[in-house]
Short mmCIF file of C-alpha atoms and ligand atoms in Angstrom, two decimals:
data_model
loop_
_atom_site.label_atom_id
_atom_site.label_comp_id
_atom_site.label_asym_id
_atom_site.label_seq_id
_atom_site.Cartn_x
_atom_site.Cartn_y
_atom_site.Cartn_z
CA UNK A 19 -0.43 -0.26 -0.14
CA UNK A 20 2.98 2.16 0.39
CA UNK A 21 2.46 3.70 -3.58
CA UNK A 22 -0.72 4.64 -2.76
CA UNK A 23 -1.66 8.86 -2.14
CA UNK A 24 -3.58 8.01 1.64
CA UNK A 25 -6.51 6.98 3.15
CA UNK A 26 -9.73 8.64 1.69
CA UNK A 27 -13.32 8.48 3.64
CA UNK A 28 -16.41 7.85 0.98
CA UNK A 29 -20.04 8.17 2.60
CA UNK A 30 -22.66 6.36 0.63
CA UNK A 31 -19.97 4.60 -1.15
CA UNK A 32 -22.41 1.95 -0.83
CA UNK A 33 -24.39 3.67 -3.65
CA UNK A 34 -24.43 5.36 -7.77
CA UNK A 35 -22.73 7.88 -7.33
CA UNK A 36 -20.23 6.95 -3.91
CA UNK A 37 -19.36 3.44 -6.35
CA UNK A 38 -18.60 4.88 -8.71
CA UNK A 39 -16.22 7.40 -6.95
CA UNK A 40 -14.99 4.51 -5.16
CA UNK A 41 -13.88 2.61 -8.63
CA UNK A 42 -11.80 6.24 -9.76
CA UNK A 43 -10.30 7.13 -6.29
CA UNK A 44 -8.25 4.02 -6.85
CA UNK A 45 -7.43 4.66 -9.89
CA UNK A 46 -5.73 7.98 -9.48
CA UNK A 47 -4.09 6.24 -6.52
CA UNK A 48 -6.45 6.77 -3.58
CA UNK A 49 -7.61 3.92 -0.75
CA UNK A 50 -11.19 4.21 -0.58
CA UNK A 51 -12.21 3.93 2.47
CA UNK A 52 -16.72 2.77 2.04
CA UNK A 53 -18.92 4.28 5.23
CA UNK A 54 -22.78 3.37 4.63
CA UNK A 55 -25.39 2.69 6.39
CA UNK A 56 -26.08 0.32 3.75
CA UNK A 57 -30.47 1.32 3.81
CA UNK A 58 -30.04 2.33 -0.33
CA UNK A 59 -26.70 1.11 -0.56
CA UNK A 60 -25.94 -2.19 -1.47
CA UNK A 61 -22.93 -4.05 -0.04
CA UNK A 62 -21.43 -5.40 -2.90
CA UNK A 63 -20.84 -2.55 -4.48
CA UNK A 64 -18.54 -1.88 -3.22
CA UNK A 65 -15.25 -3.38 -4.47
CA UNK A 66 -12.55 -0.70 -3.96
CA UNK A 67 -10.88 -0.42 -0.53
CA UNK A 68 -12.84 -1.37 3.07
CA UNK A 69 -16.23 -0.82 3.85
CA UNK A 70 -17.95 -0.44 6.51
CA UNK A 71 -21.73 -0.58 7.73
CA UNK A 72 -22.19 2.90 10.30
CA UNK A 73 -25.19 5.69 9.37
CA UNK A 74 -23.71 9.48 9.15
CA UNK A 75 -26.04 10.26 12.40
CA UNK A 76 -23.24 8.03 14.66
CA UNK A 77 -21.07 10.64 15.44
CA UNK A 78 -19.13 8.72 17.05
CA UNK A 79 -18.38 5.66 15.52
CA UNK A 80 -17.78 7.91 12.75
CA UNK A 81 -14.84 9.75 14.34
CA UNK A 82 -12.89 6.23 14.70
CA UNK A 83 -13.52 5.06 11.40
CA UNK A 84 -11.72 7.96 10.02
CA UNK A 85 -9.20 7.89 12.51
CA UNK A 86 -8.96 3.99 11.86
CA UNK A 87 -8.00 4.20 8.67
CA UNK A 88 -6.14 7.07 9.33
CA UNK A 89 -7.53 8.83 6.61
CA UNK A 90 -7.70 13.36 6.34
CA UNK A 91 -10.61 13.28 3.37
CA UNK A 92 -13.56 12.27 3.54
CA UNK A 93 -16.44 12.07 -0.12
CA UNK A 94 -19.51 13.14 1.24
CA UNK A 95 -22.85 11.36 -0.90
CA UNK A 96 -24.04 9.89 1.51
CA UNK A 97 -28.20 11.43 1.53
CA UNK A 98 -31.04 10.92 0.42
CA UNK A 99 -31.84 11.64 -2.27
CA UNK A 100 -35.00 11.54 -3.79
CA UNK A 101 -37.23 15.87 -4.61
CA UNK A 102 -41.13 13.49 -3.56
CA UNK A 103 -39.53 12.33 -1.45
CA UNK A 104 -38.36 15.27 0.14
CA UNK A 105 -41.76 16.92 -0.18
CA UNK A 106 -43.61 14.63 1.24
CA UNK A 107 -41.64 13.73 4.14
CA UNK A 108 -39.61 16.50 4.50
CA UNK A 109 -38.21 15.91 8.58
CA UNK A 110 -36.11 12.16 7.42
CA UNK A 111 -34.75 13.92 5.00
CA UNK A 112 -33.53 17.28 7.62
CA UNK A 113 -32.85 14.17 10.30
CA UNK A 114 -30.16 12.29 7.51
CA UNK A 115 -29.69 14.61 5.53
CA UNK A 116 -28.76 18.10 7.75
CA UNK A 117 -28.51 15.25 11.11
CA UNK A 118 -26.23 12.68 9.32
CA UNK A 119 -24.21 16.43 8.33
CA UNK A 120 -23.74 18.19 11.71
CA UNK A 121 -22.80 14.28 12.81
CA UNK A 122 -19.97 13.26 10.39
CA UNK A 123 -18.73 17.08 10.12
CA UNK A 124 -18.45 16.60 14.53
CA UNK A 125 -16.74 13.64 14.05
CA UNK A 126 -14.36 15.08 11.17
CA UNK A 127 -13.53 17.53 13.36
CA UNK A 128 -12.57 15.67 16.26
CA UNK A 129 -10.04 13.13 13.49
CA UNK A 130 -8.60 15.99 12.36
CA UNK A 131 -10.12 15.70 8.54
CA UNK A 132 -8.49 18.57 6.26
CA UNK A 133 -10.08 17.93 2.99
CA UNK A 134 -14.24 17.46 2.62
CA UNK A 135 -15.58 16.85 -0.96
CA UNK A 136 -20.08 17.68 0.08
CA UNK A 137 -22.38 16.43 -2.65
CA UNK A 138 -24.91 19.32 -3.67
CA UNK A 139 -27.20 19.77 -6.17
CA UNK A 140 -28.31 21.88 -8.76
CA UNK A 141 -31.55 21.75 -6.82
CA UNK A 142 -30.44 24.68 -4.81
CA UNK A 143 -30.86 26.97 -6.97
CA UNK A 144 -34.80 26.53 -7.43
CA UNK A 145 -36.26 28.17 -10.62
CA UNK A 146 -32.88 30.14 -11.87
CA UNK A 147 -34.06 33.60 -13.16
CA UNK A 148 -31.82 32.69 -16.49
CA UNK A 149 -30.75 29.19 -17.52
CA UNK A 150 -27.24 27.59 -18.45
CA UNK A 151 -27.13 28.10 -14.84
CA UNK A 152 -23.77 29.61 -12.81
CA UNK A 153 -22.40 29.73 -9.40
CA UNK A 154 -23.10 33.15 -9.12
CA UNK A 155 -26.77 32.08 -9.39
CA UNK A 156 -29.14 33.13 -5.78
CA UNK A 157 -29.31 29.43 -3.67
CA UNK A 158 -33.51 29.24 -3.70
CA UNK A 159 -34.42 25.93 -3.24
CA UNK A 160 -38.31 25.18 -4.10
CA UNK A 161 -37.90 21.59 -2.40
CA UNK A 162 -36.76 19.78 1.32
CA UNK A 163 -34.39 18.28 -0.48
CA UNK A 164 -32.83 21.05 -2.16
CA UNK A 165 -33.24 22.59 1.25
CA UNK A 166 -30.96 20.11 3.33
CA UNK A 167 -28.15 20.78 0.48
CA UNK A 168 -28.05 24.88 1.59
CA UNK A 169 -28.35 23.75 5.00
CA UNK A 170 -24.92 21.60 3.97
CA UNK A 171 -23.83 23.09 2.62
CA UNK A 172 -23.62 26.57 4.97
CA UNK A 173 -23.25 23.67 7.64
CA UNK A 174 -19.53 22.49 6.18
CA UNK A 175 -18.52 26.05 5.38
CA UNK A 176 -19.49 27.59 8.90
CA UNK A 177 -17.37 24.73 10.63
CA UNK A 178 -14.77 24.30 7.51
CA UNK A 179 -13.65 28.21 7.75
CA UNK A 180 -13.64 27.74 11.80
CA UNK A 181 -11.96 24.68 12.04
CA UNK A 182 -9.05 25.35 8.83
CA UNK A 183 -10.33 22.34 6.88
CA UNK A 184 -10.58 23.05 2.72
CA UNK A 185 -13.41 21.64 1.18
CA UNK A 186 -16.53 22.09 -2.28
CA UNK A 187 -19.23 22.23 -3.04
CA UNK A 188 -20.62 19.58 -5.66
CA UNK A 189 -23.09 21.30 -6.95
CA UNK A 190 -24.41 18.68 -9.45
CA UNK A 191 -26.96 18.39 -12.49
CA UNK A 192 -28.68 14.80 -12.70
CA UNK A 193 -26.46 11.45 -12.93
CA UNK A 194 -27.35 8.97 -15.25
CA UNK A 195 -25.54 6.20 -17.02
CA UNK A 196 -23.56 3.81 -15.78
CA UNK A 197 -19.88 2.32 -15.19
CA UNK A 198 -18.73 1.96 -19.09
CA UNK A 199 -16.95 -1.05 -18.32
CA UNK A 200 -19.34 -2.57 -16.44
CA UNK A 201 -18.49 -2.79 -13.31
CA UNK A 202 -21.04 -1.07 -11.69
CA UNK A 203 -25.03 0.40 -12.57
CA UNK A 204 -27.32 2.57 -11.24
CA UNK A 205 -29.84 -0.02 -8.44
CA UNK A 206 -32.49 2.13 -6.72
CA UNK A 207 -35.50 0.77 -4.75
CA UNK A 208 -38.05 1.38 -6.29
CA UNK A 209 -36.14 3.17 -9.35
CA UNK A 210 -38.09 6.30 -9.40
CA UNK A 211 -34.90 7.80 -12.25
CA UNK A 212 -36.03 9.54 -15.26
CA UNK A 213 -33.06 7.22 -17.22
CA UNK A 214 -33.11 3.39 -16.34
CA UNK A 215 -37.11 4.00 -16.07
CA UNK A 216 -37.16 4.82 -19.72
CA UNK A 217 -35.45 2.06 -20.55
CA UNK A 218 -37.07 -0.75 -18.82
CA UNK A 219 -40.55 1.04 -20.30
CA UNK A 220 -38.58 -0.26 -23.59
CA UNK A 221 -37.88 -3.62 -22.64
CA UNK A 222 -41.38 -4.31 -21.83
CA UNK A 223 -41.34 -3.50 -17.94
CA UNK A 224 -44.09 -1.04 -17.03
CA UNK A 225 -45.14 2.41 -18.55
CA UNK A 226 -42.85 5.61 -18.16
CA UNK A 227 -45.01 8.49 -16.78
CA UNK A 228 -44.41 12.31 -17.83
CA UNK A 229 -44.25 14.26 -15.56
CA UNK A 230 -45.76 17.32 -16.74
CA UNK A 231 -46.14 18.16 -20.45
CA UNK A 232 -46.78 21.94 -20.40
CA UNK A 233 -44.08 23.66 -18.83
CA UNK A 234 -42.57 25.83 -20.68
CA UNK A 235 -39.99 24.32 -22.93
CA UNK A 236 -40.23 23.60 -25.73
CA UNK A 237 -41.79 20.53 -25.93
CA UNK A 238 -44.36 20.45 -23.30
CA UNK A 239 -42.05 18.68 -20.53
CA UNK A 240 -39.30 19.49 -18.48
CA UNK A 241 -35.37 19.82 -19.28
CA UNK A 242 -32.21 19.25 -17.61
CA UNK A 243 -28.45 18.43 -17.60
CA UNK A 244 -27.54 14.55 -17.54
CA UNK A 245 -24.18 14.18 -16.57
CA UNK A 246 -21.75 10.48 -16.82
CA UNK A 247 -22.18 9.05 -13.19
CA UNK A 248 -17.80 8.43 -14.15
CA UNK A 249 -17.84 12.18 -15.36
CA UNK A 250 -18.87 13.09 -11.79
CA UNK A 251 -16.52 10.66 -10.55
CA UNK A 252 -13.88 12.33 -11.93
CA UNK A 253 -14.83 16.06 -10.32
CA UNK A 254 -14.97 15.14 -7.41
CA UNK A 255 -11.14 13.46 -7.43
CA UNK A 256 -10.14 15.68 -9.79
CA UNK A 257 -12.37 18.93 -6.63
CA UNK A 258 -9.88 16.62 -4.57
CA UNK A 259 -6.24 17.18 -5.60
CA UNK A 260 -6.84 20.99 -6.19
CA UNK A 261 -8.44 21.03 -2.48
CA UNK A 262 -4.09 20.81 -1.41
CA UNK A 263 -3.95 24.70 -2.13
CA UNK A 264 -6.96 26.15 -2.49
CA UNK A 265 -9.35 26.50 0.75
CA UNK A 266 -13.01 26.81 -0.69
CA UNK A 267 -14.80 25.83 -4.22
CA UNK A 268 -17.73 26.40 -5.03
CA UNK A 269 -18.02 24.34 -8.45
CA UNK A 270 -20.95 23.43 -11.02
CA UNK A 271 -20.33 20.33 -12.37
CA UNK A 272 -22.81 19.40 -14.84
CA UNK A 273 -22.46 18.78 -19.57
CA UNK A 274 -23.98 22.31 -20.41
CA UNK A 275 -26.59 20.80 -22.23
CA UNK A 276 -30.65 19.68 -21.92
CA UNK A 277 -32.25 17.79 -23.06
CA UNK A 278 -36.28 17.86 -22.24
CA UNK A 279 -38.15 14.29 -21.24
CA UNK A 280 -39.17 13.33 -24.84
CA UNK A 281 -35.19 14.09 -26.06
CA UNK A 282 -34.43 11.41 -23.64
CA UNK A 283 -36.76 8.90 -24.62
CA UNK A 284 -35.72 9.50 -28.22
CA UNK A 285 -32.95 8.41 -27.45
CA UNK A 286 -33.94 5.57 -25.59
CA UNK A 287 -35.57 5.04 -28.65
CA UNK A 288 -33.14 5.13 -31.28
CA UNK A 289 -30.29 2.78 -29.27
CA UNK A 290 -32.94 0.52 -28.38
CA UNK A 291 -34.73 0.06 -31.20
CA UNK A 292 -38.00 0.32 -29.38
CA UNK A 293 -41.07 1.82 -28.59
CA UNK A 294 -40.81 3.68 -24.57
CA UNK A 295 -44.24 2.73 -24.12
CA UNK A 296 -45.78 6.19 -21.74
CA UNK A 297 -48.60 7.94 -20.50
CA UNK A 298 -49.46 11.85 -19.90
CA UNK A 299 -49.36 12.75 -15.67
CA UNK A 300 -49.48 15.80 -13.77
CA UNK A 301 -46.43 17.43 -13.23
CA UNK A 302 -44.40 16.18 -10.27
CA UNK A 303 -44.73 18.71 -6.70
CA UNK A 304 -40.75 20.33 -6.18
CA UNK A 305 -39.60 19.92 -10.14
CA UNK A 306 -38.77 23.81 -11.42
CA UNK A 307 -38.56 23.57 -15.32
CA UNK A 308 -35.43 23.90 -16.13
CA UNK A 309 -32.05 22.87 -14.69
CA UNK A 310 -29.14 23.47 -16.82
CA UNK A 311 -25.08 23.89 -15.79
CA UNK A 312 -23.14 25.83 -16.74
CA UNK A 313 -19.80 24.34 -16.49
CA UNK A 314 -17.07 26.53 -17.07
CA UNK A 315 -16.01 27.97 -13.51
CA UNK A 316 -15.60 23.87 -12.84
CA UNK A 317 -13.04 23.69 -16.38
CA UNK A 318 -11.36 27.21 -16.34
CA UNK A 319 -10.66 25.35 -11.99
CA UNK A 320 -10.58 21.61 -12.28
CA UNK A 321 -9.74 21.59 -16.17
CA UNK A 322 -13.19 19.45 -16.12
CA UNK A 323 -14.24 18.11 -18.99
CA UNK A 324 -16.75 15.61 -19.70
CA UNK A 325 -16.18 12.63 -21.68
CA UNK A 326 -18.77 10.22 -21.52
CA UNK A 327 -21.09 12.92 -20.74
CA UNK A 328 -23.00 12.89 -24.67
CA UNK A 329 -26.63 11.41 -25.00
CA UNK A 330 -25.79 8.32 -26.50
CA UNK A 331 -23.47 7.79 -24.62
CA UNK A 332 -25.61 7.93 -21.38
CA UNK A 333 -28.13 5.49 -22.53
CA UNK A 334 -26.16 3.56 -23.38
CA UNK A 335 -24.20 1.61 -20.80
CA UNK A 336 -27.24 2.70 -18.74
CA UNK A 337 -29.50 0.63 -21.24
CA UNK A 338 -26.54 -2.64 -20.23
CA UNK A 339 -26.47 -2.58 -16.62
CA UNK A 340 -30.05 -2.52 -16.11
CA UNK A 341 -29.49 -5.69 -19.17
CA UNK A 342 -27.08 -7.08 -16.90
CA UNK A 343 -29.29 -6.88 -13.49
CA UNK A 344 -32.42 -7.91 -15.41
CA UNK A 345 -30.10 -11.44 -16.73
CA UNK A 346 -28.20 -11.81 -13.29
CA UNK A 347 -32.10 -11.40 -11.77
CA UNK A 348 -33.45 -14.51 -13.78
CA UNK A 349 -30.37 -16.69 -13.54
CA UNK A 350 -31.04 -15.39 -9.23
N1 UDP B 14 -39.36 12.05 -15.00
C1 UDP B 14 -40.66 11.66 -15.23
N2 UDP B 14 -40.97 10.22 -15.24
C2 UDP B 14 -40.86 9.68 -14.45
C3 UDP B 14 -39.43 10.47 -14.00
C4 UDP B 14 -39.02 11.38 -13.99
O1 UDP B 14 -40.87 12.37 -16.11
O2 UDP B 14 -40.38 8.45 -14.53
C5 UDP B 14 -38.76 12.98 -15.27
C6 UDP B 14 -39.18 14.69 -14.06
O3 UDP B 14 -39.89 15.35 -14.12
C7 UDP B 14 -38.06 15.49 -14.23
C8 UDP B 14 -36.62 14.70 -15.30
O4 UDP B 14 -38.11 13.95 -15.65
O5 UDP B 14 -38.29 16.25 -15.01
C9 UDP B 14 -35.58 13.83 -14.37
O6 UDP B 14 -35.95 13.26 -13.59
P1 UDP B 14 -35.81 12.15 -11.95
O7 UDP B 14 -35.87 11.41 -10.98
O8 UDP B 14 -34.45 11.39 -13.00
O9 UDP B 14 -34.37 12.66 -11.40
P2 UDP B 14 -34.30 14.21 -10.52
O10 UDP B 14 -34.84 15.67 -11.78
O11 UDP B 14 -35.19 14.55 -9.88
O12 UDP B 14 -32.44 14.85 -9.73
#
């Protein structure tokens, strides 16, 4: 292990983005250490570095793990992340996301962490006055999930400043796709995300419900900026490196290109050669019409470029991951 760069704590490393980040950290020479309560993550997604089952709200256990693994840096992914669910269960979201953040920060201070990279979100911008969204856009979230992320950013900034921790706030747009090498997938239960649901509908699954067709967008459906999860993962590694000589970073991570729900459906139909059965449904509470990143600052500060975020690669990798999961499920 002597040639490694040291241990990095990855909270939520058993989840979709966290597991891809572990792979990217390992490739960059770090040893990722996953801390995850497995409430939504998967033990078998932890394939790079050690795993410890722990809830972020257990401050003592988290502090002990950070010290034992001699980690000086943390990537914090562990959180509840469904906009719709956050509207229905705000108390659970504040408990897990804000309570978890406070507890983790206390543990980081106790264990002497010096770098912290936080999974924030474009949901912190609410309904932006202009699109694309740059980092100077006021943060004015319109759902509890987005509010927990703004609070997390603020708590981190205050604690980090006081305790000399360098920190990055990474506001990401819609993570999608799956590991291009086929080693990891997106697995949510129940699945609520557009891409996997559209692929499932094409492969004969239930019809996709299109949430809202009367938005002020060219085709009436919501527009989002889909960024490949592997690009996002590399953005985290680049931010971690950049913190070696910068105390703070606040960056959007997106592709800079927006697709409507109907355009995503068309891309899935092109790839699979099959129709995506769909039905029009009411708007989903908490959904802004259009969220697209201005990726200029991440490019300038980190040299960040998307390599896998074209829609064809996103759909192809998402579809392959889903097909192999379904094949495994039918064998099991
Ligand atoms: N969406 C949809 N039907 C679905 C799931 C999502 O029409 O079954 C829409 C949703 O309203 C949003 C976009 O697809 O405009 C992306 O939603 P997703 O849940 O994938 O990600 P989020 O934007 O909530 O992070």
